[in-house]
Coordinates of C-alpha atoms and ligand atoms in Angstrom, one line a residue:
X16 CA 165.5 78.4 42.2
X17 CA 163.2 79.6 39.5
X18 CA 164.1 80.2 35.9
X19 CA 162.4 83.3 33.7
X20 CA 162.3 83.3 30.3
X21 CA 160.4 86.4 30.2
X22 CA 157.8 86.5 26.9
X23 CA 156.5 90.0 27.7
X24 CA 157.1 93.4 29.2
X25 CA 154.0 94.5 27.9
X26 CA 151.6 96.2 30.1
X27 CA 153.6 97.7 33.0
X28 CA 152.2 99.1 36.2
X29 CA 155.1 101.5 37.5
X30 CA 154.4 102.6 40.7
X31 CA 155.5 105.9 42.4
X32 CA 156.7 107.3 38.7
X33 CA 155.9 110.6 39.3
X34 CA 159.2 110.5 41.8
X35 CA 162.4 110.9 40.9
X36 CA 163.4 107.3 39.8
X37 CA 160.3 106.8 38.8
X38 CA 159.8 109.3 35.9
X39 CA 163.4 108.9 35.0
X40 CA 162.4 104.9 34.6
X41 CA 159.2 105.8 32.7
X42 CA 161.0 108.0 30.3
X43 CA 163.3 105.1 30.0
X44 CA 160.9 102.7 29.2
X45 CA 159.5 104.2 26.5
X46 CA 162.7 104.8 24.9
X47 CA 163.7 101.6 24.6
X48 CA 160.7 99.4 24.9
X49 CA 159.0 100.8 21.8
X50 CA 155.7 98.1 22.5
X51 CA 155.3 99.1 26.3
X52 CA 151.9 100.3 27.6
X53 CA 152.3 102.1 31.1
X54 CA 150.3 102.5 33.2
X55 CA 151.7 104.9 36.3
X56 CA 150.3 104.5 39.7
X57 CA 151.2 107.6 41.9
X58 CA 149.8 109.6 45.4
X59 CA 151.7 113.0 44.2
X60 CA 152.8 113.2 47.9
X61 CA 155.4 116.4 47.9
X62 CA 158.1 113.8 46.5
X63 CA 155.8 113.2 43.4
X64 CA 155.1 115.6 40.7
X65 CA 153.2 115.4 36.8
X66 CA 156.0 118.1 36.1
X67 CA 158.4 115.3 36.1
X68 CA 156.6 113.3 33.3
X69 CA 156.5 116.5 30.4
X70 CA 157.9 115.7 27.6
X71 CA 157.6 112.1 27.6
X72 CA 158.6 110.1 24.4
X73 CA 155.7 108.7 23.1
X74 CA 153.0 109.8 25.6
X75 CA 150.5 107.9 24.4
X76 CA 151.9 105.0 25.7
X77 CA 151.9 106.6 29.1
X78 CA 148.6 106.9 31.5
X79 CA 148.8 108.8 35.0
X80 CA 146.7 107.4 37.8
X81 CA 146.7 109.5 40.5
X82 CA 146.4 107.3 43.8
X83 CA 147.4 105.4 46.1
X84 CA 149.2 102.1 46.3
X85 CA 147.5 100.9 49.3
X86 CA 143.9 101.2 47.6
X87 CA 143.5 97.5 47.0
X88 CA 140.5 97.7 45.2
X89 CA 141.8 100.5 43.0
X90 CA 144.9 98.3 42.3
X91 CA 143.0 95.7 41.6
X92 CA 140.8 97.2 39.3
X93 CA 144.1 98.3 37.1
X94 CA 145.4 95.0 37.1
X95 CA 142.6 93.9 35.1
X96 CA 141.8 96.9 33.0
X97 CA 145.3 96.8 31.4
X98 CA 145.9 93.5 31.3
X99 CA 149.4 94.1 33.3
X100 CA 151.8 91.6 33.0
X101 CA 155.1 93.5 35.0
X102 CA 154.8 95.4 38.3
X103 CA 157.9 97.6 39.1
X104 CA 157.3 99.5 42.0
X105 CA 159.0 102.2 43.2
X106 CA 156.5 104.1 45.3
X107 CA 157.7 104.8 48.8
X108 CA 158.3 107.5 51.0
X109 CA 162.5 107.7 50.9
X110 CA 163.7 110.8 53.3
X111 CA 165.9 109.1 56.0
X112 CA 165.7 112.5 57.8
X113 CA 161.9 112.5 57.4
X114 CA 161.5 109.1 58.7
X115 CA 163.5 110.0 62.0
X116 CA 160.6 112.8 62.3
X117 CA 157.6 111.0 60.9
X118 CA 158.0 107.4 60.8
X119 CA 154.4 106.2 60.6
X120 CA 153.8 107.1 57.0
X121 CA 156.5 104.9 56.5
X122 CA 155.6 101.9 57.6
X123 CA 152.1 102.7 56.1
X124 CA 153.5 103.1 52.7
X125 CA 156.2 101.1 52.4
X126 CA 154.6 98.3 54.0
X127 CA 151.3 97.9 53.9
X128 CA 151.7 99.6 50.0
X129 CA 153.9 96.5 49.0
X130 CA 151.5 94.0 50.5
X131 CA 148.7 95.5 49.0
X132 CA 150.2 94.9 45.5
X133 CA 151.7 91.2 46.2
X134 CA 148.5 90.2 47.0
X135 CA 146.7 91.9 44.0
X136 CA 149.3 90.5 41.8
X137 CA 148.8 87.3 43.4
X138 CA 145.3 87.3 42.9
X139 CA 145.0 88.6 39.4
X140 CA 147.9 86.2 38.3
X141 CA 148.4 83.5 40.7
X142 CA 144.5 82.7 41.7
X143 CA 142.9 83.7 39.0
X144 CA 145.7 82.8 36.2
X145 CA 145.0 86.3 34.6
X146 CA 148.4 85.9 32.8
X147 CA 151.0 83.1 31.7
X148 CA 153.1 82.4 34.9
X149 CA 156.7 82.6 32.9
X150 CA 155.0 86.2 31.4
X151 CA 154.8 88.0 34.8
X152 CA 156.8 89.7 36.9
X153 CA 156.6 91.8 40.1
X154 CA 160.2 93.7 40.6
X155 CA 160.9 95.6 43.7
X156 CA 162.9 98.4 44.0
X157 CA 164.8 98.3 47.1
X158 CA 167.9 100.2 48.3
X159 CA 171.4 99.3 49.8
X160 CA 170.4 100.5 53.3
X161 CA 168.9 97.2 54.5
X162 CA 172.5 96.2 55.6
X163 CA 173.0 98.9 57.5
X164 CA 176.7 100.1 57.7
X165 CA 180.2 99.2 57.0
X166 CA 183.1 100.4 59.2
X167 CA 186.4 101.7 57.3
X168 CA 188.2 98.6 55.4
X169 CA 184.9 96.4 55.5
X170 CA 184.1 94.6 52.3
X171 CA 181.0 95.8 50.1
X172 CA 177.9 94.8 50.6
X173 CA 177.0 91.3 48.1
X174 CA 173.7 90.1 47.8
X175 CA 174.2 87.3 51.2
X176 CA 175.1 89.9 53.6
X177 CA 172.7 90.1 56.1
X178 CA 169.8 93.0 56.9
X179 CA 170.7 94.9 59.7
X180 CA 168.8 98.3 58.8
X181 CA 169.3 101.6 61.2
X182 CA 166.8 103.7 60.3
X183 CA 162.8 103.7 60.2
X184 CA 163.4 104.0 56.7
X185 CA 165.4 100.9 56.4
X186 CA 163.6 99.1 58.6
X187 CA 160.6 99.8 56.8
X188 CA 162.4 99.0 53.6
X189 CA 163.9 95.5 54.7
X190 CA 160.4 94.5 55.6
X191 CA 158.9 95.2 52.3
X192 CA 161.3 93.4 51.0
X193 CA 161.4 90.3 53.3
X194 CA 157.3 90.0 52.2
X195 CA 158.2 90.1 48.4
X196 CA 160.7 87.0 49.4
X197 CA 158.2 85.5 51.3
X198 CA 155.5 85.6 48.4
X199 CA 158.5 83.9 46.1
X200 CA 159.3 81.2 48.2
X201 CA 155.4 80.7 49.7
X202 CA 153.4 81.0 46.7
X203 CA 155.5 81.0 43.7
X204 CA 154.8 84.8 42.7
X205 CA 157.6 85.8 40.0
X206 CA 159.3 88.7 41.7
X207 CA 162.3 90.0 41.7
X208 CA 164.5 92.7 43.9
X209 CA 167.5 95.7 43.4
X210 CA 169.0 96.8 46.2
X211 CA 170.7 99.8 44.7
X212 CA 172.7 102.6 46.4
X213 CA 172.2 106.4 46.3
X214 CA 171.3 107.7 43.3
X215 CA 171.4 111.4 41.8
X216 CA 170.7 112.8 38.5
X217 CA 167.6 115.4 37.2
X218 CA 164.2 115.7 38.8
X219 CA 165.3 114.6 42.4
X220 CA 163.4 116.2 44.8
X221 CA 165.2 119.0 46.7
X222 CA 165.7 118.0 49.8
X223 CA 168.4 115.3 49.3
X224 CA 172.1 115.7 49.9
X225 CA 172.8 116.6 46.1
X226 CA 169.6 119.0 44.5
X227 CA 170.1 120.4 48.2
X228 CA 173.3 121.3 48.3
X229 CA 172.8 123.0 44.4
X230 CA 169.8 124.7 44.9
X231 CA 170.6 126.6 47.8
X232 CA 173.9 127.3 46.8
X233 CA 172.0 128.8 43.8
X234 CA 170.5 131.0 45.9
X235 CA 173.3 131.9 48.1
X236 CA 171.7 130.0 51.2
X237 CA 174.2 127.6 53.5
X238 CA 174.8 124.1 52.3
X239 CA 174.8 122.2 55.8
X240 CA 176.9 119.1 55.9
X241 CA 175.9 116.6 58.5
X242 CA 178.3 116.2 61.4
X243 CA 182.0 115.7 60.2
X244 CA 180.8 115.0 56.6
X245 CA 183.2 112.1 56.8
X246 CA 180.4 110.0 55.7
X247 CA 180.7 107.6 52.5
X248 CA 177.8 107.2 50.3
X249 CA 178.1 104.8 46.9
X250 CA 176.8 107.1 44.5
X251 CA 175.2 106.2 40.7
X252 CA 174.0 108.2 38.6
X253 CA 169.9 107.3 37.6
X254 CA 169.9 106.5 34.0
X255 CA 172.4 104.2 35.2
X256 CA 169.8 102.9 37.9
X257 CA 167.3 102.7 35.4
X258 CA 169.4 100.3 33.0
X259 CA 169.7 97.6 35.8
X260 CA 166.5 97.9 36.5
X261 CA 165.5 97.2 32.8
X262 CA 168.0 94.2 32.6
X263 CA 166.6 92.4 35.4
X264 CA 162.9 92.6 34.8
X265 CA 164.1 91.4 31.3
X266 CA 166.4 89.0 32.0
X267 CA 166.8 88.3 35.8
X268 CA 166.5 85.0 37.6
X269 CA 163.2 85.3 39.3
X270 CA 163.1 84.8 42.8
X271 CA 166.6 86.5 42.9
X272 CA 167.9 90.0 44.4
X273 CA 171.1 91.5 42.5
X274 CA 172.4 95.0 44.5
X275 CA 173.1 98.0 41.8
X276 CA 175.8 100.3 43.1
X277 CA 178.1 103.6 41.3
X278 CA 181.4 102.0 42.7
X279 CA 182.8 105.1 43.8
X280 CA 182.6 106.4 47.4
X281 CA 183.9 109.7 48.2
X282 CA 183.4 111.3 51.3
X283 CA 180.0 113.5 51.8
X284 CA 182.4 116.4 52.1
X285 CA 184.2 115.8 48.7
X286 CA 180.9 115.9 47.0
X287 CA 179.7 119.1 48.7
X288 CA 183.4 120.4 47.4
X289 CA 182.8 119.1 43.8
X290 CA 179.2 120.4 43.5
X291 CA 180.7 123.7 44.6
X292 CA 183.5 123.7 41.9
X293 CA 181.1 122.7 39.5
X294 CA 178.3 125.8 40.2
X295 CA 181.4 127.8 40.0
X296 CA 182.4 126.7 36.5
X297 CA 178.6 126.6 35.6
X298 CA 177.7 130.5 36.9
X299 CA 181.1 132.2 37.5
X300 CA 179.1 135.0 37.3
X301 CA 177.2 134.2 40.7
X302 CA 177.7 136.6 43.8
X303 CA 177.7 133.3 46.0
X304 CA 181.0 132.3 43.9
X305 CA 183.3 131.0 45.0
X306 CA 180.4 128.3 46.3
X307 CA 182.4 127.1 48.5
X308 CA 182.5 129.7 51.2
X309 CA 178.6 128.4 51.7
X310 CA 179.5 125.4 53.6
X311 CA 178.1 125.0 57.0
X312 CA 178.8 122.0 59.7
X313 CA 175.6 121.4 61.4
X314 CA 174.6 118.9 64.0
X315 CA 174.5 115.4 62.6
X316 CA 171.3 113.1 62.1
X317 CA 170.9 110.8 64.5
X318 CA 171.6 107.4 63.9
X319 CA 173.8 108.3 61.2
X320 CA 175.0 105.6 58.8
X321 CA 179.3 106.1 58.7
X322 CA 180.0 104.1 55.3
X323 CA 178.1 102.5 52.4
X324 CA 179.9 100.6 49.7
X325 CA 178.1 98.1 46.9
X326 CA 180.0 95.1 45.0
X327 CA 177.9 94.7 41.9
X328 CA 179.8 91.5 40.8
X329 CA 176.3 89.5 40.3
X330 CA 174.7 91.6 38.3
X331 CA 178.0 92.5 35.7
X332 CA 178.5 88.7 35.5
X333 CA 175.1 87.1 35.1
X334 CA 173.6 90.4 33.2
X335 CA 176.4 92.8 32.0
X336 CA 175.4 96.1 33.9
X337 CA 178.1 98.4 34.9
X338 CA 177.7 101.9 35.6
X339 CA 178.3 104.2 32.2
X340 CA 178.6 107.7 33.8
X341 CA 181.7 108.5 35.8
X342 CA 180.8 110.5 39.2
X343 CA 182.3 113.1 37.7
X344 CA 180.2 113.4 34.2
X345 CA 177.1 112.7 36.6
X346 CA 177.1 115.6 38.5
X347 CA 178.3 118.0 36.0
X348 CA 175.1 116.9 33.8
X349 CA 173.1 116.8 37.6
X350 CA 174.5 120.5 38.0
X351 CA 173.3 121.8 34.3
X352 CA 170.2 120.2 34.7
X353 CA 169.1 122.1 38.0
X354 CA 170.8 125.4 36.7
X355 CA 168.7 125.4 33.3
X356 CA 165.5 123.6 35.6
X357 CA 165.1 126.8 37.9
X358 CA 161.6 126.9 37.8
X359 CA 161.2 123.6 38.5
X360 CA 163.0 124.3 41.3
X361 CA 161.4 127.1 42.9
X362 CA 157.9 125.6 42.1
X363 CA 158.9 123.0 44.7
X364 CA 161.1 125.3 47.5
X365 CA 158.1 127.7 47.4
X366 CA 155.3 125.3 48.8
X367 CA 154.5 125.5 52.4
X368 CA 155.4 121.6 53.0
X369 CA 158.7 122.4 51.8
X370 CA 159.4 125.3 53.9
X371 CA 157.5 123.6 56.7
X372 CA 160.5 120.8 56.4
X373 CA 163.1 123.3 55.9
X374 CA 162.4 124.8 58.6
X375 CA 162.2 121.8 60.9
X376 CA 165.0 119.9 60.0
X377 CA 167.2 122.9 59.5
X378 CA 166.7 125.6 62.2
X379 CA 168.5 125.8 65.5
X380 CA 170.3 122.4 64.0
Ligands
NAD15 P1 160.9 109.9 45.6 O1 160.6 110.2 47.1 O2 161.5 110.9 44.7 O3 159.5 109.5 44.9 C1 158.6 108.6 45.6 C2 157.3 108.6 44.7 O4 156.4 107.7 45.3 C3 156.6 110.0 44.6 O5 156.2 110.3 43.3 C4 155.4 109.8 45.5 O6 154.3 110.7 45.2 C5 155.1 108.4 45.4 N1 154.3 107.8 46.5 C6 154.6 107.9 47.8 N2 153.7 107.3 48.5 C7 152.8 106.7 47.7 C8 151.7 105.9 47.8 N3 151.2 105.6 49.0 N4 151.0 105.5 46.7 C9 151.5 105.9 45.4 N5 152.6 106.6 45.3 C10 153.2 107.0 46.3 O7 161.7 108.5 45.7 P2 162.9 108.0 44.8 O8 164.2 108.6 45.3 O9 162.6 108.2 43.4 O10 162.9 106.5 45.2 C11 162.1 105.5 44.5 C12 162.3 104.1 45.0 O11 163.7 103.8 44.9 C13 161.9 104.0 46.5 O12 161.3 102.7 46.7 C14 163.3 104.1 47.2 O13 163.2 103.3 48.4 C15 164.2 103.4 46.2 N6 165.6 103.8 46.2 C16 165.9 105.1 46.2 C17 167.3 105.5 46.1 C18 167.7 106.9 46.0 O14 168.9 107.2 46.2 N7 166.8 107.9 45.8 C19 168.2 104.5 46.2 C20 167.9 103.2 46.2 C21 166.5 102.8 46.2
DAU16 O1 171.5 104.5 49.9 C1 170.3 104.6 49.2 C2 169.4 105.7 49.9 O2 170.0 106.9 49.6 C3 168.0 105.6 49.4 O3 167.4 104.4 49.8 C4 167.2 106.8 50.0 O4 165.9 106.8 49.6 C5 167.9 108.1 49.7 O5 167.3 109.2 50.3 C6 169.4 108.0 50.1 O6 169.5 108.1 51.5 P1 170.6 109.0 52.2 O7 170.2 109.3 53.6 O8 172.0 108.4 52.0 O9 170.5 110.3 51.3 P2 170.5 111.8 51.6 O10 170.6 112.5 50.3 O11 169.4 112.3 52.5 O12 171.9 112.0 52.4 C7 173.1 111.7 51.8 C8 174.2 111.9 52.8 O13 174.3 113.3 53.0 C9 173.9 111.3 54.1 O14 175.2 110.9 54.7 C10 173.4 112.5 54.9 C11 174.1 113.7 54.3 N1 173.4 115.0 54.4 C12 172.1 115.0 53.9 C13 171.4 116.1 53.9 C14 170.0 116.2 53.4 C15 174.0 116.1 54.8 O15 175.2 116.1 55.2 N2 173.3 117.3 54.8 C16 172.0 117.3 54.4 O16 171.4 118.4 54.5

């Protein structure tokens, strides 16, 4: 196993940080890495938008690329331009529903998009010895559905339980990351990994469980719950996400993967029920109050994963991180953000790709 004193977090390519993670991890950045040049690679698929990254501290510190992350040549072109030292890349496509309908992209982006940056990274710093070895890093962002799912009274995924991933998301997912292991172990590239559980928080794109559920119920539209809504998801809020990620790239083992996780796991049904509380403290004045009466049961996703659940013992040990916001603080500031973000909002439900999904996912479900 490989050691990383880390020497700099200087020049960082953040990939996909035009997302939702992604521009909440740039804004972190730059908050508290006051010497950090980024440099933000992004396709502005309908996940991605520049509205995410207004109001930026320090924008000069910031540069937008718009592109792709499986133009090699463009890639390789910024890894010498800016001199990067850290790769954390987030860029992906990340709809489970959207990968039961469209899988391809998936496999191109997630796939082919992480081998196209381990093998710039390992030319610019390996081959050519661009950079000091112990002064690199390449950190992966990866999620907690590579292992699948747990039945009821199952312990929490650690960082040996095996992949076992259900959907063409996943799947997609655990191969990226079995390529950034193989790129440790076969040619010595310092990378890293976090497999980190659902997150929520501002600027998530609209068609996930939680900005779903609010913006509709804003607009007095059903809020359809998947099946029996018995399903457990391991929720964190992002700035929380964003801290790990920080800590590892800065002081992670390389060559190691640590899972990130909320440690609370309600029900899908129990959030839908908070949510709705929540809009009805937030807008009592709302027609749709009480929100609750909104809820729908609709015909469950195929394939759908019963129970996730993260133990985030290695990372609290050998780092410190533990989530700071409670589930319940998170959504309440999740719930004011979207209700005072209405633009942003509708700038997004009114394009035709959005409707388009709506619409296909949604009708005669
Ligand atoms: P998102 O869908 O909100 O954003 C993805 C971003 O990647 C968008 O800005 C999009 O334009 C960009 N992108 C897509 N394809 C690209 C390409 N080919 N080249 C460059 N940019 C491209 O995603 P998110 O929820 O912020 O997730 C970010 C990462 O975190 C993903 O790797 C995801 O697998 C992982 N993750 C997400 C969660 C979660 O709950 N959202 C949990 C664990 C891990
Ligand atoms: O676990 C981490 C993963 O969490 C990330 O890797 C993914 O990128 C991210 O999208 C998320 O995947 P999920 O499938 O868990 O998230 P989603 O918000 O789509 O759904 C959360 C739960 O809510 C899931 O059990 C399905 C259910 N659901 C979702 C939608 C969109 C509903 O019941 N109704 C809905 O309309």
């Amino acid at each position: 196993m490989m050691h990383n004193e880390r020497c700099a977090l200087t020049n960082v390519l953040v990939t996909g940080g035009a997302g939702f993670i992604g521009s909440n991890f740039v804004r972190y950045l730059l908050q508290v890495e006051p010497q950090v040049q980024i440099v933000n690679l992004d396709a502005l698929t309908y996940a991605g938008s520049p509205a995410n990254l207004k109001d930026l501290p320090s924008p000069e510190r910031h540069t937008f690329v718009h592109g792709d992350v499986c133009d090699r040549s463009l890639v390789d072109g910024l890894l010498r331009q800016h001199q990067i030292d850290t790769i954390v890349h987030f860029a992906a496509e990340t709809h489970v529903d959207r990968s039961i309908v469209y899988p391809e992209q998936f496999l191109k982006t997630n796939v082919v998009g992480t081998f196209t940056l381990l093998e710039a990274a390992r030319q610019y710093w390996l081959v050519e010895k661009q950079k000091p070895l112990e002064a690199v890093r390449f950190h992966h962002i990866s999620t907690d559905e590579v292992f699948g799912a747990l039945h009821p009274g199952e312990p929490a995924w650690t960082e040996t339980t095996p992949y076992a991933p259900n959907s063409p998301y996943s799947a997609s997912k655990a191969a990226s990351d079995h390529y950034v292991r193989s790129y440790v172990h076969t040619y010595g590239l310092p990378c890293s990994i976090t497999n980190c559980s659902n997150n929520y928080g501002p600027a998530q794109f609209p068609e996930k469980l939680i900005p779903l559920m609010i913006s509709n119920a804003l607009e007095g539209k059903p809020l359809p719950i998947y099946g029996d809504g018995q399903q457990i998801r391991d929720w964190l809020y992002v700035e929380d996400h964003c801290a790990a990620i920080h800590l590892v790239i800065a002081k992670g083992r390389v060559g190691e993967t640590y899972n990130v996780g909320g440690g609370v796991q309600p029900t899908n049904l129990e959030v839908v029920e908070h949510l709705c509380a929540a809009l009805d403290e937030v807008v009592p004045e709302s027609p749709h109050a009480p929100h609750k009466q909104l809820m729908k049961f609709v015909a469950d996703r195929p394939g759908h994963d019963r129970r996730y659940a993260i133990d985030i013992t290695k990372i609290n040990t050998e780092l410190g991180w533990r989530p700071r916001h409670s589930l319940g603080q998170g959504l309440q500031q999740t719930v004011a953000w979207y209700v005072s973000h209405q633009d942003w909002i509708q700038t997004i439900r009114q394009q035709p790709d959005y409707q388009k999904w709506l619409q296909r996912n949604y009708t005669k479900r």
